[in-house]
């Protein structure tokens, strides 16, 4: 298959699906593969190193929405975006291109190491016996993850120990998710919940809340950050007792406070949410 510079690869959402390009193996040295995080959405929350990598890239690989967020691109840069490709396939395509000597960027939203492409890239590499893949100049460039971006808008809810849990059961059984939620609640960790509720699984979020309510008080502060850093951004402060599943979708990150997390009135009528960094006398018995 011949790839024409500046055009979308035919496997992109704009064209018919197709197999990976036929390898044209290099006589020169392998290229570079950078897995980058765009941050939550807005350009000013993207690291300068990521912007620089995108400027230098020849091939941009990723989920269409994220590739669009990463643009605009020059006509000489190839966009290999697609929604219908598996993460592992996408990672293999990126390695194949880098092995041909190309400068490839794989795009993730937020941080590439948080429920995103970086781990898929390592999985593809570990499964490969191809020495050229292992010789590719591989780099992971961090981005601001959704939990960090939402926490900053709300105040400092992640100010003490916290954990990050994906509620998607695409890649792990629901029983493990429930187990982790229960353990995290018992350990009094603040939780940032990703992939909280989708059309395909509308009811599991209510089950997750029920697990948290077994141990955590109903007045526990909860922050709902939706489309943070994007034009439709919204931030809602509620409580574990009051939150309704309909308030939450796949564009939302949910931060559930610990027993220490507090709400603080702002002069403008809003409120901050923060978790103090210490366990004081009041919590000495915990
Ligand atoms: N790598 C990404 C997470 C990908 S998983 C990161 O580090 O942020 C996708 C989930 O992330 C979404 O379901 C949502 O829970 C959360 N998310 C991603 N971007 C978001 C944003 N701008 N605002 C709120 N939540 C977001």
mmCIF file of C-alpha atoms and ligand atoms in Angstrom:
data_model
loop_
_atom_site.group_PDB
_atom_site.id
_atom_site.type_symbol
_atom_site.label_atom_id
_atom_site.label_comp_id
_atom_site.label_asym_id
_atom_site.label_seq_id
_atom_site.Cartn_x
_atom_site.Cartn_y
_atom_site.Cartn_z
ATOM 1 C CA UNK A 1 0.000 0.000 0.000
ATOM 2 C CA UNK A 2 1.306 3.437 -0.890
ATOM 3 C CA UNK A 3 0.754 6.185 1.649
ATOM 4 C CA UNK A 4 0.433 9.636 0.174
ATOM 5 C CA UNK A 5 1.848 12.386 2.394
ATOM 6 C CA UNK A 6 -0.725 14.784 3.756
ATOM 7 C CA UNK A 7 -3.615 12.417 3.175
ATOM 8 C CA UNK A 8 -5.489 10.391 5.710
ATOM 9 C CA UNK A 9 -4.471 6.800 5.735
ATOM 10 C CA UNK A 10 -7.311 4.733 4.225
ATOM 11 C CA UNK A 11 -7.853 2.958 7.552
ATOM 12 C CA UNK A 12 -8.946 6.244 9.081
ATOM 13 C CA UNK A 13 -12.564 6.909 9.885
ATOM 14 C CA UNK A 14 -12.753 8.932 6.671
ATOM 15 C CA UNK A 15 -12.117 5.860 4.522
ATOM 16 C CA UNK A 16 -12.621 2.120 4.307
ATOM 17 C CA UNK A 17 -10.925 -0.008 6.962
ATOM 18 C CA UNK A 18 -7.725 -1.624 5.845
ATOM 19 C CA UNK A 19 -4.801 -3.710 7.058
ATOM 20 C CA UNK A 20 -1.544 -2.143 8.220
ATOM 21 C CA UNK A 21 0.697 -0.811 5.458
ATOM 22 C CA UNK A 22 3.058 -3.344 3.958
ATOM 23 C CA UNK A 23 6.374 -3.067 5.765
ATOM 24 C CA UNK A 24 9.050 -1.363 3.711
ATOM 25 C CA UNK A 25 11.951 -2.396 5.860
ATOM 26 C CA UNK A 26 14.664 0.150 6.281
ATOM 27 C CA UNK A 27 18.216 -0.026 5.254
ATOM 28 C CA UNK A 28 18.659 3.001 7.513
ATOM 29 C CA UNK A 29 18.130 3.071 11.291
ATOM 30 C CA UNK A 30 14.707 2.665 12.941
ATOM 31 C CA UNK A 31 12.628 5.738 13.665
ATOM 32 C CA UNK A 32 11.028 7.164 16.776
ATOM 33 C CA UNK A 33 7.789 6.266 18.514
ATOM 34 C CA UNK A 34 6.504 8.750 21.087
ATOM 35 C CA UNK A 35 3.364 8.025 23.087
ATOM 36 C CA UNK A 36 2.045 11.397 24.144
ATOM 37 C CA UNK A 37 -0.635 12.723 26.486
ATOM 38 C CA UNK A 38 -2.633 15.720 25.303
ATOM 39 C CA UNK A 39 -3.880 16.669 28.753
ATOM 40 C CA UNK A 40 -7.599 17.105 29.310
ATOM 41 C CA UNK A 41 -8.305 19.146 26.192
ATOM 42 C CA UNK A 42 -7.207 22.763 26.107
ATOM 43 C CA UNK A 43 -3.920 23.705 24.440
ATOM 44 C CA UNK A 44 -2.555 25.535 27.485
ATOM 45 C CA UNK A 45 -2.761 22.353 29.565
ATOM 46 C CA UNK A 46 -0.592 20.431 27.071
ATOM 47 C CA UNK A 47 3.097 20.082 27.961
ATOM 48 C CA UNK A 48 5.468 22.014 25.660
ATOM 49 C CA UNK A 49 7.426 18.780 25.105
ATOM 50 C CA UNK A 50 4.251 17.177 23.696
ATOM 51 C CA UNK A 51 3.604 20.145 21.388
ATOM 52 C CA UNK A 52 7.200 19.895 20.166
ATOM 53 C CA UNK A 53 6.842 16.146 19.519
ATOM 54 C CA UNK A 54 3.625 16.716 17.557
ATOM 55 C CA UNK A 55 5.362 19.390 15.456
ATOM 56 C CA UNK A 56 8.156 16.995 14.551
ATOM 57 C CA UNK A 57 5.930 13.951 13.913
ATOM 58 C CA UNK A 58 5.558 12.464 10.444
ATOM 59 C CA UNK A 59 2.778 9.999 11.324
ATOM 60 C CA UNK A 60 0.049 10.599 13.930
ATOM 61 C CA UNK A 61 -1.752 7.480 15.168
ATOM 62 C CA UNK A 62 -4.793 7.394 17.437
ATOM 63 C CA UNK A 63 -8.484 7.513 18.112
ATOM 64 C CA UNK A 64 -10.074 10.089 15.776
ATOM 65 C CA UNK A 65 -11.362 12.426 18.530
ATOM 66 C CA UNK A 66 -7.918 12.672 20.102
ATOM 67 C CA UNK A 67 -6.105 13.104 16.782
ATOM 68 C CA UNK A 68 -8.486 15.999 16.066
ATOM 69 C CA UNK A 69 -7.756 17.517 19.495
ATOM 70 C CA UNK A 70 -4.015 17.241 18.780
ATOM 71 C CA UNK A 71 -4.197 19.183 15.466
ATOM 72 C CA UNK A 72 -4.077 21.148 13.299
ATOM 73 C CA UNK A 73 -1.466 19.304 11.258
ATOM 74 C CA UNK A 74 0.557 20.254 8.204
ATOM 75 C CA UNK A 75 -0.167 18.654 4.823
ATOM 76 C CA UNK A 76 3.089 16.676 5.036
ATOM 77 C CA UNK A 77 1.961 14.923 8.233
ATOM 78 C CA UNK A 78 -0.031 11.696 7.836
ATOM 79 C CA UNK A 79 -3.051 11.104 10.094
ATOM 80 C CA UNK A 80 -3.663 7.441 10.789
ATOM 81 C CA UNK A 81 -6.734 7.969 12.899
ATOM 82 C CA UNK A 82 -9.414 5.382 13.373
ATOM 83 C CA UNK A 83 -12.162 4.515 15.803
ATOM 84 C CA UNK A 84 -12.569 0.928 14.751
ATOM 85 C CA UNK A 85 -9.089 -0.307 15.544
ATOM 86 C CA UNK A 86 -8.152 -2.081 18.777
ATOM 87 C CA UNK A 87 -5.525 -0.487 21.007
ATOM 88 C CA UNK A 88 -3.078 -3.336 20.418
ATOM 89 C CA UNK A 89 -3.511 -3.139 16.635
ATOM 90 C CA UNK A 90 -2.904 0.590 16.811
ATOM 91 C CA UNK A 91 0.255 0.014 18.851
ATOM 92 C CA UNK A 92 1.514 -2.549 16.313
ATOM 93 C CA UNK A 93 0.824 -0.197 13.423
ATOM 94 C CA UNK A 94 2.826 2.506 15.203
ATOM 95 C CA UNK A 95 5.784 0.149 15.714
ATOM 96 C CA UNK A 96 5.648 -1.001 12.117
ATOM 97 C CA UNK A 97 5.830 2.598 10.894
ATOM 98 C CA UNK A 98 8.627 3.487 13.334
ATOM 99 C CA UNK A 99 10.518 0.361 12.236
ATOM 100 C CA UNK A 100 10.401 1.782 8.695
ATOM 101 C CA UNK A 101 12.263 4.841 9.978
ATOM 102 C CA UNK A 102 9.239 7.128 10.447
ATOM 103 C CA UNK A 103 8.784 9.584 13.315
ATOM 104 C CA UNK A 104 5.509 8.370 14.825
ATOM 105 C CA UNK A 105 3.342 9.878 17.555
ATOM 106 C CA UNK A 106 0.621 7.852 19.285
ATOM 107 C CA UNK A 107 -1.994 10.153 20.789
ATOM 108 C CA UNK A 108 -3.830 9.660 24.110
ATOM 109 C CA UNK A 109 -5.995 12.079 26.038
ATOM 110 C CA UNK A 110 -4.882 13.085 29.524
ATOM 111 C CA UNK A 111 -1.831 11.037 30.449
ATOM 112 C CA UNK A 112 -0.820 8.193 28.100
ATOM 113 C CA UNK A 113 -0.027 5.937 31.064
ATOM 114 C CA UNK A 114 -3.475 6.251 32.690
ATOM 115 C CA UNK A 115 -6.007 3.890 31.055
ATOM 116 C CA UNK A 116 -4.503 4.765 27.675
ATOM 117 C CA UNK A 117 -2.069 3.792 24.913
ATOM 118 C CA UNK A 118 1.289 3.577 26.707
ATOM 119 C CA UNK A 119 0.593 0.171 28.270
ATOM 120 C CA UNK A 120 -0.734 -1.177 24.934
ATOM 121 C CA UNK A 121 2.494 -0.072 23.251
ATOM 122 C CA UNK A 122 4.565 -2.007 25.803
ATOM 123 C CA UNK A 123 2.331 -5.054 25.436
ATOM 124 C CA UNK A 124 2.868 -4.997 21.659
ATOM 125 C CA UNK A 125 6.623 -4.603 22.144
ATOM 126 C CA UNK A 126 6.864 -7.446 24.661
ATOM 127 C CA UNK A 127 4.993 -9.780 22.303
ATOM 128 C CA UNK A 128 7.270 -8.951 19.379
ATOM 129 C CA UNK A 129 10.437 -10.883 18.499
ATOM 130 C CA UNK A 130 11.349 -8.303 15.865
ATOM 131 C CA UNK A 131 14.726 -6.750 16.776
ATOM 132 C CA UNK A 132 13.919 -3.641 14.724
ATOM 133 C CA UNK A 133 10.870 -2.926 16.934
ATOM 134 C CA UNK A 134 13.090 -3.232 19.998
ATOM 135 C CA UNK A 135 15.590 -0.790 18.433
ATOM 136 C CA UNK A 136 12.953 1.928 17.887
ATOM 137 C CA UNK A 137 13.600 5.139 19.837
ATOM 138 C CA UNK A 138 10.633 4.822 22.218
ATOM 139 C CA UNK A 139 9.501 7.630 24.549
ATOM 140 C CA UNK A 140 6.452 8.250 26.751
ATOM 141 C CA UNK A 141 5.575 11.925 27.216
ATOM 142 C CA UNK A 142 3.249 12.656 30.142
ATOM 143 C CA UNK A 143 0.100 14.743 30.177
ATOM 144 C CA UNK A 144 -2.254 16.090 32.832
ATOM 145 C CA UNK A 145 -4.718 13.323 33.642
ATOM 146 C CA UNK A 146 -8.468 13.977 34.010
ATOM 147 C CA UNK A 147 -8.358 13.463 37.786
ATOM 148 C CA UNK A 148 -5.622 16.062 38.207
ATOM 149 C CA UNK A 149 -7.360 18.557 35.937
ATOM 150 C CA UNK A 150 -10.730 18.153 37.698
ATOM 151 C CA UNK A 151 -9.099 18.222 41.139
ATOM 152 C CA UNK A 152 -7.388 21.526 40.348
ATOM 153 C CA UNK A 153 -10.710 23.070 39.299
ATOM 154 C CA UNK A 154 -12.352 21.872 42.524
ATOM 155 C CA UNK A 155 -9.521 22.827 44.883
ATOM 156 C CA UNK A 156 -7.340 20.019 46.247
ATOM 157 C CA UNK A 157 -9.469 16.888 46.808
ATOM 158 C CA UNK A 158 -6.435 14.676 46.018
ATOM 159 C CA UNK A 159 -4.384 16.433 48.723
ATOM 160 C CA UNK A 160 -3.787 13.228 50.694
ATOM 161 C CA UNK A 161 -3.506 9.555 49.635
ATOM 162 C CA UNK A 162 -5.708 8.642 46.708
ATOM 163 C CA UNK A 163 -6.250 5.943 44.120
ATOM 164 C CA UNK A 164 -7.453 5.826 40.525
ATOM 165 C CA UNK A 165 -9.950 3.159 39.434
ATOM 166 C CA UNK A 166 -11.561 2.592 36.048
ATOM 167 C CA UNK A 167 -15.158 1.391 36.312
ATOM 168 C CA UNK A 168 -15.070 -0.094 32.806
ATOM 169 C CA UNK A 169 -15.453 -3.859 32.789
ATOM 170 C CA UNK A 170 -14.240 -4.203 29.183
ATOM 171 C CA UNK A 171 -10.805 -5.318 30.309
ATOM 172 C CA UNK A 172 -11.473 -6.740 33.800
ATOM 173 C CA UNK A 173 -14.402 -8.481 35.500
ATOM 174 C CA UNK A 174 -16.915 -6.419 37.489
ATOM 175 C CA UNK A 175 -16.191 -8.533 40.595
ATOM 176 C CA UNK A 176 -12.629 -7.132 40.673
ATOM 177 C CA UNK A 177 -13.925 -3.581 40.339
ATOM 178 C CA UNK A 178 -16.337 -4.057 43.259
ATOM 179 C CA UNK A 179 -13.580 -5.642 45.332
ATOM 180 C CA UNK A 180 -11.219 -2.714 44.696
ATOM 181 C CA UNK A 181 -13.906 -0.138 45.463
ATOM 182 C CA UNK A 182 -14.688 -1.871 48.754
ATOM 183 C CA UNK A 183 -11.006 -2.102 49.730
ATOM 184 C CA UNK A 184 -10.321 1.513 48.749
ATOM 185 C CA UNK A 185 -13.338 2.684 50.752
ATOM 186 C CA UNK A 186 -12.168 0.692 53.769
ATOM 187 C CA UNK A 187 -8.640 2.111 53.411
ATOM 188 C CA UNK A 188 -10.163 5.636 53.474
ATOM 189 C CA UNK A 189 -8.507 6.573 50.172
ATOM 190 C CA UNK A 190 -9.870 9.387 48.060
ATOM 191 C CA UNK A 191 -10.904 7.807 44.748
ATOM 192 C CA UNK A 192 -10.827 9.137 41.220
ATOM 193 C CA UNK A 193 -13.210 7.031 39.141
ATOM 194 C CA UNK A 194 -12.625 6.935 35.361
ATOM 195 C CA UNK A 195 -14.975 5.534 32.683
ATOM 196 C CA UNK A 196 -17.772 5.756 35.264
ATOM 197 C CA UNK A 197 -20.926 5.082 33.249
ATOM 198 C CA UNK A 198 -21.625 4.321 29.590
ATOM 199 C CA UNK A 199 -24.713 3.593 27.511
ATOM 200 C CA UNK A 200 -23.588 -0.042 27.330
ATOM 201 C CA UNK A 201 -23.468 -0.304 31.141
ATOM 202 C CA UNK A 202 -25.890 2.255 32.585
ATOM 203 C CA UNK A 203 -26.536 0.409 35.860
ATOM 204 C CA UNK A 204 -23.109 -0.458 37.222
ATOM 205 C CA UNK A 205 -22.435 3.038 38.527
ATOM 206 C CA UNK A 206 -25.362 2.670 40.936
ATOM 207 C CA UNK A 207 -23.842 -0.622 42.073
ATOM 208 C CA UNK A 208 -20.508 1.110 42.611
ATOM 209 C CA UNK A 209 -22.198 3.800 44.715
ATOM 210 C CA UNK A 210 -23.915 1.125 46.802
ATOM 211 C CA UNK A 211 -20.531 -0.449 47.567
ATOM 212 C CA UNK A 212 -19.051 2.912 48.600
ATOM 213 C CA UNK A 213 -22.061 3.721 50.771
ATOM 214 C CA UNK A 214 -21.470 0.526 52.768
ATOM 215 C CA UNK A 215 -18.497 2.211 54.462
ATOM 216 C CA UNK A 216 -18.386 5.869 53.560
ATOM 217 C CA UNK A 217 -20.669 8.504 55.094
ATOM 218 C CA UNK A 218 -23.439 9.984 52.962
ATOM 219 C CA UNK A 219 -22.086 13.537 53.512
ATOM 220 C CA UNK A 220 -18.734 12.563 51.897
ATOM 221 C CA UNK A 221 -17.962 15.240 49.263
ATOM 222 C CA UNK A 222 -18.063 14.096 45.643
ATOM 223 C CA UNK A 223 -16.748 16.122 42.685
ATOM 224 C CA UNK A 224 -18.049 15.525 39.168
ATOM 225 C CA UNK A 225 -15.722 16.971 36.530
ATOM 226 C CA UNK A 226 -17.168 16.840 33.032
ATOM 227 C CA UNK A 227 -15.323 17.808 29.837
ATOM 228 C CA UNK A 228 -12.662 19.529 31.902
ATOM 229 C CA UNK A 229 -10.457 21.754 29.748
ATOM 230 C CA UNK A 230 -12.968 21.579 26.878
ATOM 231 C CA UNK A 231 -15.609 24.104 25.766
ATOM 232 C CA UNK A 232 -18.488 22.355 27.591
ATOM 233 C CA UNK A 233 -16.589 22.031 30.887
ATOM 234 C CA UNK A 234 -18.663 21.712 34.047
ATOM 235 C CA UNK A 235 -17.849 21.004 37.662
ATOM 236 C CA UNK A 236 -20.412 19.830 40.206
ATOM 237 C CA UNK A 237 -19.858 19.414 43.939
ATOM 238 C CA UNK A 238 -22.286 17.016 45.584
ATOM 239 C CA UNK A 239 -22.213 14.262 48.207
ATOM 240 C CA UNK A 240 -22.138 10.488 48.201
ATOM 241 C CA UNK A 241 -25.685 10.497 49.563
ATOM 242 C CA UNK A 242 -27.083 12.911 46.968
ATOM 243 C CA UNK A 243 -25.349 11.895 43.735
ATOM 244 C CA UNK A 244 -27.567 10.358 41.038
ATOM 245 C CA UNK A 245 -26.165 8.083 38.293
ATOM 246 C CA UNK A 246 -27.762 10.232 35.550
ATOM 247 C CA UNK A 247 -25.354 13.056 36.479
ATOM 248 C CA UNK A 248 -22.450 10.945 35.262
ATOM 249 C CA UNK A 249 -21.313 9.721 31.837
ATOM 250 C CA UNK A 250 -18.136 8.736 29.987
ATOM 251 C CA UNK A 251 -17.052 12.375 29.749
ATOM 252 C CA UNK A 252 -17.051 12.668 33.548
ATOM 253 C CA UNK A 253 -14.404 11.887 36.130
ATOM 254 C CA UNK A 254 -15.797 11.288 39.617
ATOM 255 C CA UNK A 255 -13.747 12.156 42.704
ATOM 256 C CA UNK A 256 -15.064 10.616 45.916
ATOM 257 C CA UNK A 257 -13.634 12.145 49.085
ATOM 258 C CA UNK A 258 -12.225 10.371 52.134
ATOM 259 C CA UNK A 259 -13.407 10.882 55.728
ATOM 260 C CA UNK A 260 -11.155 13.973 55.850
ATOM 261 C CA UNK A 261 -12.289 15.674 52.632
ATOM 262 C CA UNK A 262 -13.896 19.040 53.337
ATOM 263 C CA UNK A 263 -15.966 21.675 51.575
ATOM 264 C CA UNK A 264 -15.064 25.327 51.971
ATOM 265 C CA UNK A 265 -17.298 28.240 50.969
ATOM 266 C CA UNK A 266 -15.905 30.635 48.374
ATOM 267 C CA UNK A 267 -16.670 34.315 48.446
ATOM 268 C CA UNK A 268 -18.262 34.091 44.989
ATOM 269 C CA UNK A 269 -20.935 31.724 46.292
ATOM 270 C CA UNK A 270 -19.267 28.576 45.045
ATOM 271 C CA UNK A 271 -17.239 26.177 47.128
ATOM 272 C CA UNK A 272 -13.837 24.548 47.226
ATOM 273 C CA UNK A 273 -13.219 20.908 48.038
ATOM 274 C CA UNK A 274 -9.954 19.853 49.631
ATOM 275 C CA UNK A 275 -8.409 16.999 51.578
ATOM 276 C CA UNK A 276 -5.971 18.044 54.309
ATOM 277 C CA UNK A 277 -2.524 16.519 54.169
ATOM 278 C CA UNK A 278 -2.522 15.243 57.738
ATOM 279 C CA UNK A 279 -4.606 13.048 60.011
ATOM 280 C CA UNK A 280 -5.131 15.247 63.079
ATOM 281 C CA UNK A 281 -6.179 14.426 66.628
ATOM 282 C CA UNK A 282 -9.792 14.188 65.576
ATOM 283 C CA UNK A 283 -8.925 11.221 63.390
ATOM 284 C CA UNK A 284 -6.335 9.635 65.678
ATOM 285 C CA UNK A 285 -8.674 6.738 66.469
ATOM 286 C CA UNK A 286 -8.900 5.678 62.790
HETATM 287 N N1 LIG B 1 -5.728 8.866 29.667
HETATM 288 C C1 LIG B 1 -6.890 9.604 30.131
HETATM 289 C C2 LIG B 1 -8.000 8.695 30.628
HETATM 290 C C3 LIG B 1 -8.621 7.845 29.548
HETATM 291 S S1 LIG B 1 -9.954 6.869 30.158
HETATM 292 C C4 LIG B 1 -6.450 10.566 31.242
HETATM 293 O O1 LIG B 1 -5.338 10.414 31.767
HETATM 294 O O2 LIG B 1 -7.216 11.483 31.577
HETATM 295 C C5 LIG B 1 -11.341 7.897 29.706
HETATM 296 C C6 LIG B 1 -11.995 8.492 30.931
HETATM 297 O O3 LIG B 1 -11.196 9.560 31.418
HETATM 298 C C7 LIG B 1 -13.353 9.113 30.694
HETATM 299 O O4 LIG B 1 -14.393 8.150 30.745
HETATM 300 C C8 LIG B 1 -13.466 10.103 31.851
HETATM 301 O O5 LIG B 1 -13.766 9.403 33.048
HETATM 302 C C9 LIG B 1 -12.017 10.575 31.969
HETATM 303 N N2 LIG B 1 -11.759 11.817 31.216
HETATM 304 C C10 LIG B 1 -10.910 11.968 30.188
HETATM 305 N N3 LIG B 1 -10.859 13.260 29.785
HETATM 306 C C11 LIG B 1 -11.707 13.944 30.595
HETATM 307 C C12 LIG B 1 -12.078 15.325 30.693
HETATM 308 N N4 LIG B 1 -11.574 16.245 29.866
HETATM 309 N N5 LIG B 1 -12.981 15.674 31.652
HETATM 310 C C13 LIG B 1 -13.469 14.752 32.497
HETATM 311 N N6 LIG B 1 -13.151 13.431 32.454
HETATM 312 C C14 LIG B 1 -12.280 13.029 31.508
#
